[in-house]
Amino acid sequence: MSAKSTSGPGGKKPASVATNLIAGGGAGAMEALACHPLDTIKVRMQLSRRGRLPGLKRRGFIKTGMEIAKKETPLGLYKGLGAVLTGIVPKMACRFTSYEQYKLLLSKDGQVTTAANFWAGLFAGVTEAVLVVCPMEVVKIRLQAQHHSMADPLDIPKYRNAAHACYTVVKEEGVGALYRGVTLTALRQGTNQAANFTAYTELKDWLQQKQEDPSAALPGWKTAAIGLISGAVGPFTNAPIDTIKTRLQRSPAEPGQTAVGRITAITNQMMKQEGLRAFWMGITPRVMRVAPGQAVTFAVYEYLKGILEKGRDVLPGGQYEE
């Protein structure tokens, strides 16, 4: 199957919606389990105020991780994992399914151009942001931002788990609080997936053209390698958006303050108190989180998709049974 074709392996019909949903969800679950600690470190670095205080140096990602493990036990690195696992299965299912559907809509005669891949990735990123990512990240960030020791039973946090955090946020701040920063989230996810899918498709097509059979699937290690490379592209381009979004979602809005007003205030405060560098705080753990995450995601997705597609039996007349 060509990377720039809408056809399935051997020229068969494109993968079904059910295949994309199952393969995408499974890939997302594996990615979360493997890479969540790096996301927690990234969030703590983005929320750190050490750069504002004289004489206090910013901690690097290794030291930040060690401090979390030391003060809050290694389990502290998995804070918010419940929210991520609850949301990442529908997120990845939504991402891959919507991407494939947008790709079909934008294709011409079964072929997908680089521009079409870019727009399909962009639209898929916005779709997942609105439907899944924004509410999930508000809950996750509230959990990750809590500084408490999971080894001390008397140290009771405000948010006990993902469900309790979601309930508390809605009760105290309303449903709208779950969509705080939705515009920035959609912008981040859209640019991320546009860069991600475009880079992945171009690299996949290039490698396939070097094979004896260009339509054959790539081995798993090659899929993981190009997923790793493509996953590193997005974070460098939209790190400021992600940092502002994290600070916006961390705390409730002040009475009478608009979303635009909060974004402007956060941006100005960061520039004045912490400098331009603050917008890229957490970029190292974010790349270390996203890039390997995409390697795992694409490798598992392609593997599961291949297994599920083998179950489709060819019937006379070129029809397929799912």
mmCIF file of C-alpha atoms in Angstrom:
data_model
loop_
_atom_site.group_PDB
_atom_site.id
_atom_site.type_symbol
_atom_site.label_atom_id
_atom_site.label_comp_id
_atom_site.label_asym_id
_atom_site.label_seq_id
_atom_site.Cartn_x
_atom_site.Cartn_y
_atom_site.Cartn_z
ATOM 1 C CA MET A 1 0.000 0.000 0.000
ATOM 2 C CA SER A 2 1.435 3.377 -1.008
ATOM 3 C CA ALA A 3 1.680 5.994 1.715
ATOM 4 C CA LYS A 4 0.040 8.503 -0.623
ATOM 5 C CA SER A 5 -2.830 6.278 -1.694
ATOM 6 C CA THR A 6 -6.211 5.789 -0.053
ATOM 7 C CA SER A 7 -6.219 2.087 -0.982
ATOM 8 C CA GLY A 8 -5.552 -0.671 1.508
ATOM 9 C CA PRO A 9 -2.915 -3.425 1.160
ATOM 10 C CA GLY A 10 -2.943 -5.102 -2.252
ATOM 11 C CA GLY A 11 -5.219 -2.446 -3.694
ATOM 12 C CA LYS A 12 -8.111 -3.384 -1.393
ATOM 13 C CA LYS A 13 -10.646 -0.940 -0.049
ATOM 14 C CA PRO A 14 -9.433 1.555 2.594
ATOM 15 C CA ALA A 15 -9.436 0.380 6.195
ATOM 16 C CA SER A 16 -12.868 0.468 7.786
ATOM 17 C CA VAL A 17 -13.892 2.957 10.458
ATOM 18 C CA ALA A 18 -13.983 0.109 12.988
ATOM 19 C CA THR A 19 -10.398 -0.857 12.126
ATOM 20 C CA ASN A 20 -9.154 2.712 12.589
ATOM 21 C CA LEU A 21 -11.062 3.088 15.864
ATOM 22 C CA ILE A 22 -9.674 -0.137 17.377
ATOM 23 C CA ALA A 23 -6.110 0.269 16.076
ATOM 24 C CA GLY A 24 -5.979 3.941 17.064
ATOM 25 C CA GLY A 25 -7.326 3.298 20.560
ATOM 26 C CA GLY A 26 -4.918 0.425 21.193
ATOM 27 C CA ALA A 27 -1.972 2.483 19.980
ATOM 28 C CA GLY A 28 -2.942 5.362 22.253
ATOM 29 C CA ALA A 29 -3.137 3.160 25.344
ATOM 30 C CA MET A 30 0.351 1.760 24.744
ATOM 31 C CA GLU A 31 1.754 5.240 24.130
ATOM 32 C CA ALA A 32 0.327 6.605 27.396
ATOM 33 C CA LEU A 33 1.696 3.790 29.534
ATOM 34 C CA ALA A 34 5.161 4.157 28.046
ATOM 35 C CA CYS A 35 5.555 7.933 28.071
ATOM 36 C CA HIS A 36 3.343 9.540 30.751
ATOM 37 C CA PRO A 37 6.155 10.309 33.285
ATOM 38 C CA LEU A 38 7.811 12.607 30.736
ATOM 39 C CA ASP A 39 4.548 14.501 30.317
ATOM 40 C CA THR A 40 4.307 15.063 34.083
ATOM 41 C CA ILE A 41 7.864 16.446 34.122
ATOM 42 C CA LYS A 42 7.017 18.726 31.184
ATOM 43 C CA VAL A 43 3.953 20.130 32.961
ATOM 44 C CA ARG A 44 5.899 20.777 36.203
ATOM 45 C CA MET A 45 8.631 22.607 34.249
ATOM 46 C CA GLN A 46 6.048 24.740 32.445
ATOM 47 C CA LEU A 47 4.333 25.653 35.729
ATOM 48 C CA SER A 48 7.565 26.320 37.616
ATOM 49 C CA ARG A 49 8.008 29.857 38.970
ATOM 50 C CA ARG A 50 11.659 29.433 39.913
ATOM 51 C CA GLY A 51 12.738 31.656 37.021
ATOM 52 C CA ARG A 52 10.952 34.606 38.620
ATOM 53 C CA LEU A 53 12.816 34.455 41.908
ATOM 54 C CA PRO A 54 16.355 35.863 42.201
ATOM 55 C CA GLY A 55 19.034 33.323 42.990
ATOM 56 C CA LEU A 56 16.920 30.319 42.009
ATOM 57 C CA LYS A 57 17.911 28.530 38.820
ATOM 58 C CA ARG A 58 15.422 26.638 36.713
ATOM 59 C CA ARG A 59 15.619 22.870 37.136
ATOM 60 C CA GLY A 60 16.363 20.722 34.105
ATOM 61 C CA PHE A 61 14.105 17.829 33.145
ATOM 62 C CA ILE A 62 16.261 15.193 34.868
ATOM 63 C CA LYS A 63 16.410 17.113 38.143
ATOM 64 C CA THR A 64 12.704 17.894 37.957
ATOM 65 C CA GLY A 65 11.922 14.199 37.540
ATOM 66 C CA MET A 66 14.212 13.256 40.412
ATOM 67 C CA GLU A 67 12.598 15.854 42.698
ATOM 68 C CA ILE A 68 9.115 14.505 41.918
ATOM 69 C CA ALA A 69 10.201 10.914 42.566
ATOM 70 C CA LYS A 70 12.006 11.897 45.794
ATOM 71 C CA LYS A 71 9.272 14.048 47.358
ATOM 72 C CA GLU A 72 6.179 12.362 45.963
ATOM 73 C CA THR A 73 7.463 8.811 45.260
ATOM 74 C CA PRO A 74 7.960 7.467 41.715
ATOM 75 C CA LEU A 75 4.187 7.073 41.470
ATOM 76 C CA GLY A 76 4.041 10.863 41.436
ATOM 77 C CA LEU A 77 5.332 10.713 37.863
ATOM 78 C CA TYR A 78 2.087 8.979 36.908
ATOM 79 C CA LYS A 79 -0.246 11.631 38.310
ATOM 80 C CA GLY A 80 -3.062 12.237 35.862
ATOM 81 C CA LEU A 81 -2.534 8.878 34.119
ATOM 82 C CA GLY A 82 -6.141 7.914 34.781
ATOM 83 C CA ALA A 83 -7.343 10.999 32.932
ATOM 84 C CA VAL A 84 -4.965 10.281 30.081
ATOM 85 C CA LEU A 85 -5.957 6.616 29.739
ATOM 86 C CA THR A 86 -9.618 7.581 29.904
ATOM 87 C CA GLY A 87 -9.134 10.150 27.174
ATOM 88 C CA ILE A 88 -6.320 8.789 25.007
ATOM 89 C CA VAL A 89 -8.228 5.803 23.638
ATOM 90 C CA PRO A 90 -11.025 7.965 22.195
ATOM 91 C CA LYS A 91 -8.440 10.632 21.273
ATOM 92 C CA MET A 92 -6.327 8.329 19.150
ATOM 93 C CA ALA A 93 -9.393 6.603 17.755
ATOM 94 C CA CYS A 94 -10.749 10.039 16.820
ATOM 95 C CA ARG A 95 -7.381 11.179 15.398
ATOM 96 C CA PHE A 96 -6.750 8.286 13.041
ATOM 97 C CA THR A 97 -10.380 7.812 12.034
ATOM 98 C CA SER A 98 -10.945 11.498 11.269
ATOM 99 C CA TYR A 99 -7.572 11.762 9.502
ATOM 100 C CA GLU A 100 -8.427 8.856 7.208
ATOM 101 C CA GLN A 101 -11.862 10.330 6.480
ATOM 102 C CA TYR A 102 -10.471 13.801 5.748
ATOM 103 C CA LYS A 103 -7.810 12.202 3.572
ATOM 104 C CA LEU A 104 -10.487 10.423 1.559
ATOM 105 C CA LEU A 105 -12.416 13.665 1.109
ATOM 106 C CA LEU A 106 -9.307 15.559 -0.038
ATOM 107 C CA SER A 107 -7.918 12.825 -2.318
ATOM 108 C CA LYS A 108 -8.123 12.860 -6.116
ATOM 109 C CA ASP A 109 -8.512 9.554 -7.963
ATOM 110 C CA GLY A 110 -7.319 7.685 -4.888
ATOM 111 C CA GLN A 111 -4.098 9.699 -4.598
ATOM 112 C CA VAL A 112 -3.268 12.066 -1.749
ATOM 113 C CA THR A 113 -0.990 15.060 -2.298
ATOM 114 C CA THR A 114 1.335 16.530 0.319
ATOM 115 C CA ALA A 115 -0.998 19.511 0.706
ATOM 116 C CA ALA A 116 -3.989 17.198 1.209
ATOM 117 C CA ASN A 117 -2.084 15.284 3.896
ATOM 118 C CA PHE A 118 -1.245 18.556 5.640
ATOM 119 C CA TRP A 119 -4.881 19.711 5.712
ATOM 120 C CA ALA A 120 -6.173 16.270 6.703
ATOM 121 C CA GLY A 121 -3.754 16.269 9.644
ATOM 122 C CA LEU A 122 -4.720 19.828 10.589
ATOM 123 C CA PHE A 123 -8.455 19.059 10.560
ATOM 124 C CA ALA A 124 -7.900 15.800 12.460
ATOM 125 C CA GLY A 125 -5.962 17.665 15.151
ATOM 126 C CA VAL A 126 -8.700 20.269 15.570
ATOM 127 C CA THR A 127 -11.371 17.550 15.690
ATOM 128 C CA GLU A 128 -9.630 15.595 18.444
ATOM 129 C CA ALA A 129 -8.926 18.781 20.384
ATOM 130 C CA VAL A 130 -12.563 19.826 20.536
ATOM 131 C CA LEU A 131 -14.071 16.388 21.101
ATOM 132 C CA VAL A 132 -11.557 14.860 23.516
ATOM 133 C CA VAL A 133 -8.233 16.568 24.217
ATOM 134 C CA CYS A 134 -9.239 19.852 25.877
ATOM 135 C CA PRO A 135 -11.447 18.392 28.669
ATOM 136 C CA MET A 136 -8.949 15.576 29.231
ATOM 137 C CA GLU A 137 -6.004 17.957 29.566
ATOM 138 C CA VAL A 138 -7.769 20.299 31.984
ATOM 139 C CA VAL A 139 -8.319 17.339 34.323
ATOM 140 C CA LYS A 140 -4.810 15.958 33.752
ATOM 141 C CA ILE A 141 -3.084 19.279 34.410
ATOM 142 C CA ARG A 142 -5.063 19.867 37.612
ATOM 143 C CA LEU A 143 -3.871 16.462 38.864
ATOM 144 C CA GLN A 144 -0.270 16.906 37.725
ATOM 145 C CA ALA A 145 0.015 20.385 39.251
ATOM 146 C CA GLN A 146 -0.684 19.092 42.763
ATOM 147 C CA HIS A 147 2.398 18.935 44.989
ATOM 148 C CA HIS A 148 1.630 16.181 47.463
ATOM 149 C CA SER A 149 3.283 12.942 48.537
ATOM 150 C CA MET A 150 1.480 9.808 47.489
ATOM 151 C CA ALA A 151 3.328 7.952 50.277
ATOM 152 C CA ASP A 152 1.757 10.046 53.059
ATOM 153 C CA PRO A 153 -1.879 9.028 53.754
ATOM 154 C CA LEU A 154 -2.435 12.266 55.708
ATOM 155 C CA ASP A 155 -1.436 14.412 52.744
ATOM 156 C CA ILE A 156 -4.853 14.558 51.084
ATOM 157 C CA PRO A 157 -4.918 16.371 47.727
ATOM 158 C CA LYS A 158 -7.819 18.454 46.475
ATOM 159 C CA TYR A 159 -8.270 16.172 43.471
ATOM 160 C CA ARG A 160 -8.117 12.460 44.367
ATOM 161 C CA ASN A 161 -8.345 10.987 40.870
ATOM 162 C CA ALA A 162 -9.435 11.845 37.335
ATOM 163 C CA ALA A 163 -13.150 11.311 37.975
ATOM 164 C CA HIS A 164 -13.065 13.329 41.204
ATOM 165 C CA ALA A 165 -11.094 16.116 39.526
ATOM 166 C CA CYS A 166 -13.608 16.288 36.673
ATOM 167 C CA TYR A 167 -16.529 16.340 39.121
ATOM 168 C CA THR A 168 -14.900 19.022 41.310
ATOM 169 C CA VAL A 169 -14.016 21.274 38.373
ATOM 170 C CA VAL A 170 -17.551 21.078 36.954
ATOM 171 C CA LYS A 171 -19.135 21.599 40.396
ATOM 172 C CA GLU A 172 -16.985 24.587 41.354
ATOM 173 C CA GLU A 173 -16.408 26.225 37.980
ATOM 174 C CA GLY A 174 -19.047 24.871 35.613
ATOM 175 C CA VAL A 175 -18.837 22.678 32.505
ATOM 176 C CA GLY A 176 -17.234 25.500 30.553
ATOM 177 C CA ALA A 177 -14.104 25.143 32.692
ATOM 178 C CA LEU A 178 -13.366 21.826 30.984
ATOM 179 C CA TYR A 179 -13.055 23.755 27.718
ATOM 180 C CA ARG A 180 -10.761 26.442 29.065
ATOM 181 C CA GLY A 181 -8.055 26.989 26.463
ATOM 182 C CA VAL A 182 -9.937 25.098 23.729
ATOM 183 C CA THR A 183 -8.791 27.570 21.051
ATOM 184 C CA LEU A 184 -5.131 27.179 22.005
ATOM 185 C CA THR A 185 -5.576 23.415 22.315
ATOM 186 C CA ALA A 186 -7.132 23.210 18.844
ATOM 187 C CA LEU A 187 -4.335 25.384 17.445
ATOM 188 C CA ARG A 188 -1.688 23.211 19.093
ATOM 189 C CA GLN A 189 -3.252 19.897 18.094
ATOM 190 C CA GLY A 190 -3.971 21.090 14.558
ATOM 191 C CA THR A 191 -0.419 22.278 13.879
ATOM 192 C CA ASN A 192 0.975 19.204 15.639
ATOM 193 C CA GLN A 193 -0.947 16.712 13.537
ATOM 194 C CA ALA A 194 -0.489 18.661 10.313
ATOM 195 C CA ALA A 195 3.301 18.485 10.791
ATOM 196 C CA ASN A 196 3.155 14.954 12.203
ATOM 197 C CA PHE A 197 1.107 13.285 9.471
ATOM 198 C CA THR A 198 2.803 15.216 6.664
ATOM 199 C CA ALA A 199 6.308 14.277 7.839
ATOM 200 C CA TYR A 200 5.272 10.678 8.544
ATOM 201 C CA THR A 201 3.628 10.217 5.135
ATOM 202 C CA GLU A 202 6.530 11.750 3.209
ATOM 203 C CA LEU A 203 9.112 9.625 5.051
ATOM 204 C CA LYS A 204 6.991 6.492 4.709
ATOM 205 C CA ASP A 205 6.515 7.060 0.972
ATOM 206 C CA TRP A 206 10.270 7.675 0.511
ATOM 207 C CA LEU A 207 11.172 4.432 2.298
ATOM 208 C CA GLN A 208 8.527 2.447 0.443
ATOM 209 C CA GLN A 209 9.845 3.622 -2.919
ATOM 210 C CA LYS A 210 13.226 2.119 -2.011
ATOM 211 C CA GLN A 211 11.716 -1.334 -1.441
ATOM 212 C CA GLU A 212 11.463 -4.044 -4.097
ATOM 213 C CA ASP A 213 7.700 -3.888 -3.683
ATOM 214 C CA PRO A 214 6.696 -0.245 -3.041
ATOM 215 C CA SER A 215 3.162 -1.320 -2.098
ATOM 216 C CA ALA A 216 4.390 -3.628 0.690
ATOM 217 C CA ALA A 217 4.079 -2.574 4.332
ATOM 218 C CA LEU A 218 7.196 -1.336 6.091
ATOM 219 C CA PRO A 219 8.727 -3.439 8.907
ATOM 220 C CA GLY A 220 7.839 -2.331 12.423
ATOM 221 C CA TRP A 221 11.226 -0.827 13.268
ATOM 222 C CA LYS A 222 11.078 1.476 10.229
ATOM 223 C CA THR A 223 7.553 2.576 11.137
ATOM 224 C CA ALA A 224 8.724 3.353 14.677
ATOM 225 C CA ALA A 225 11.767 5.262 13.366
ATOM 226 C CA ILE A 226 9.788 7.563 11.074
ATOM 227 C CA GLY A 227 7.177 8.001 13.811
ATOM 228 C CA LEU A 228 9.972 9.154 16.137
ATOM 229 C CA ILE A 229 11.225 11.710 13.590
ATOM 230 C CA SER A 230 7.793 13.019 12.626
ATOM 231 C CA GLY A 231 6.760 13.257 16.276
ATOM 232 C CA ALA A 232 9.605 15.669 17.029
ATOM 233 C CA VAL A 233 8.563 18.181 14.351
ATOM 234 C CA GLY A 234 5.418 19.608 15.967
ATOM 235 C CA PRO A 235 6.663 20.424 19.501
ATOM 236 C CA PHE A 236 9.391 22.772 18.275
ATOM 237 C CA THR A 237 6.926 24.814 16.217
ATOM 238 C CA ASN A 238 4.158 25.217 18.792
ATOM 239 C CA ALA A 239 5.892 25.076 22.195
ATOM 240 C CA PRO A 240 4.795 28.648 23.160
ATOM 241 C CA ILE A 241 1.162 27.721 22.485
ATOM 242 C CA ASP A 242 1.471 24.642 24.697
ATOM 243 C CA THR A 243 3.111 26.548 27.567
ATOM 244 C CA ILE A 244 0.486 29.322 27.582
ATOM 245 C CA LYS A 245 -2.297 26.715 27.340
ATOM 246 C CA THR A 246 -0.905 24.801 30.337
ATOM 247 C CA ARG A 247 -0.835 27.905 32.526
ATOM 248 C CA LEU A 248 -4.305 28.919 31.334
ATOM 249 C CA GLN A 249 -5.803 25.534 32.216
ATOM 250 C CA ARG A 250 -4.068 25.255 35.579
ATOM 251 C CA SER A 251 -6.298 27.625 37.526
ATOM 252 C CA PRO A 252 -9.843 29.048 37.499
ATOM 253 C CA ALA A 253 -10.590 32.274 35.644
ATOM 254 C CA GLU A 254 -10.943 35.519 37.590
ATOM 255 C CA PRO A 255 -14.479 36.982 37.690
ATOM 256 C CA GLY A 256 -15.150 39.056 34.572
ATOM 257 C CA GLN A 257 -11.923 38.014 32.840
ATOM 258 C CA THR A 258 -12.244 36.853 29.246
ATOM 259 C CA ALA A 259 -10.254 34.040 27.628
ATOM 260 C CA VAL A 260 -8.429 36.524 25.385
ATOM 261 C CA GLY A 261 -7.700 38.699 28.398
ATOM 262 C CA ARG A 262 -6.229 35.757 30.313
ATOM 263 C CA ILE A 263 -4.074 34.665 27.379
ATOM 264 C CA THR A 264 -2.786 38.221 26.946
ATOM 265 C CA ALA A 265 -2.112 38.594 30.676
ATOM 266 C CA ILE A 266 -0.256 35.265 30.871
ATOM 267 C CA THR A 267 1.824 36.097 27.793
ATOM 268 C CA ASN A 268 2.764 39.561 29.058
ATOM 269 C CA GLN A 269 3.562 38.257 32.532
ATOM 270 C CA MET A 270 5.828 35.541 31.151
ATOM 271 C CA MET A 271 7.683 37.975 28.900
ATOM 272 C CA LYS A 272 8.130 40.535 31.680
ATOM 273 C CA GLN A 273 9.054 38.224 34.555
ATOM 274 C CA GLU A 274 10.692 35.240 32.859
ATOM 275 C CA GLY A 275 11.772 36.268 29.389
ATOM 276 C CA LEU A 276 11.344 34.677 25.961
ATOM 277 C CA ARG A 277 12.977 31.433 27.055
ATOM 278 C CA ALA A 278 10.031 30.673 29.344
ATOM 279 C CA PHE A 279 7.818 29.976 26.320
ATOM 280 C CA TRP A 280 9.984 26.962 25.501
ATOM 281 C CA MET A 281 10.171 25.641 29.066
ATOM 282 C CA GLY A 282 9.610 21.908 29.092
ATOM 283 C CA ILE A 283 10.524 21.526 25.405
ATOM 284 C CA THR A 284 13.096 18.798 26.162
ATOM 285 C CA PRO A 285 10.726 16.479 28.075
ATOM 286 C CA ARG A 286 7.932 17.362 25.625
ATOM 287 C CA VAL A 287 10.012 16.227 22.640
ATOM 288 C CA MET A 288 11.217 13.239 24.659
ATOM 289 C CA ARG A 289 7.556 12.515 25.466
ATOM 290 C CA VAL A 290 5.967 13.199 22.083
ATOM 291 C CA ALA A 291 8.612 11.763 19.739
ATOM 292 C CA PRO A 292 8.905 8.300 21.387
ATOM 293 C CA GLY A 293 5.151 8.438 21.915
ATOM 294 C CA GLN A 294 4.589 8.833 18.186
ATOM 295 C CA ALA A 295 7.076 6.046 17.513
ATOM 296 C CA VAL A 296 5.034 3.739 19.746
ATOM 297 C CA THR A 297 1.726 5.036 18.375
ATOM 298 C CA PHE A 298 2.492 4.597 14.683
ATOM 299 C CA ALA A 299 4.218 1.235 15.156
ATOM 300 C CA VAL A 300 1.332 -0.193 17.216
ATOM 301 C CA TYR A 301 -1.305 1.414 14.973
ATOM 302 C CA GLU A 302 0.181 -0.025 11.772
ATOM 303 C CA TYR A 303 0.631 -3.427 13.449
ATOM 304 C CA LEU A 304 -2.931 -3.621 14.776
ATOM 305 C CA LYS A 305 -4.328 -2.239 11.537
ATOM 306 C CA GLY A 306 -2.469 -4.928 9.566
ATOM 307 C CA ILE A 307 -3.809 -7.702 11.812
ATOM 308 C CA LEU A 308 -7.381 -6.414 11.608
ATOM 309 C CA GLU A 309 -7.210 -5.961 7.848
ATOM 310 C CA LYS A 310 -6.062 -9.561 7.356
ATOM 311 C CA GLY A 311 -9.439 -10.615 8.715
ATOM 312 C CA ARG A 312 -11.248 -9.117 5.748
ATOM 313 C CA ASP A 313 -12.212 -11.913 3.368
ATOM 314 C CA VAL A 314 -12.300 -11.252 -0.355
ATOM 315 C CA LEU A 315 -15.607 -12.167 -1.970
ATOM 316 C CA PRO A 316 -16.449 -12.627 -5.663
ATOM 317 C CA GLY A 317 -17.032 -9.429 -7.562
ATOM 318 C CA GLY A 318 -14.371 -7.488 -5.684
ATOM 319 C CA GLN A 319 -16.463 -7.007 -2.554
ATOM 320 C CA TYR A 320 -15.203 -7.435 0.971
ATOM 321 C CA GLU A 321 -16.699 -8.803 4.098
ATOM 322 C CA GLU A 322 -15.806 -7.048 7.346
#
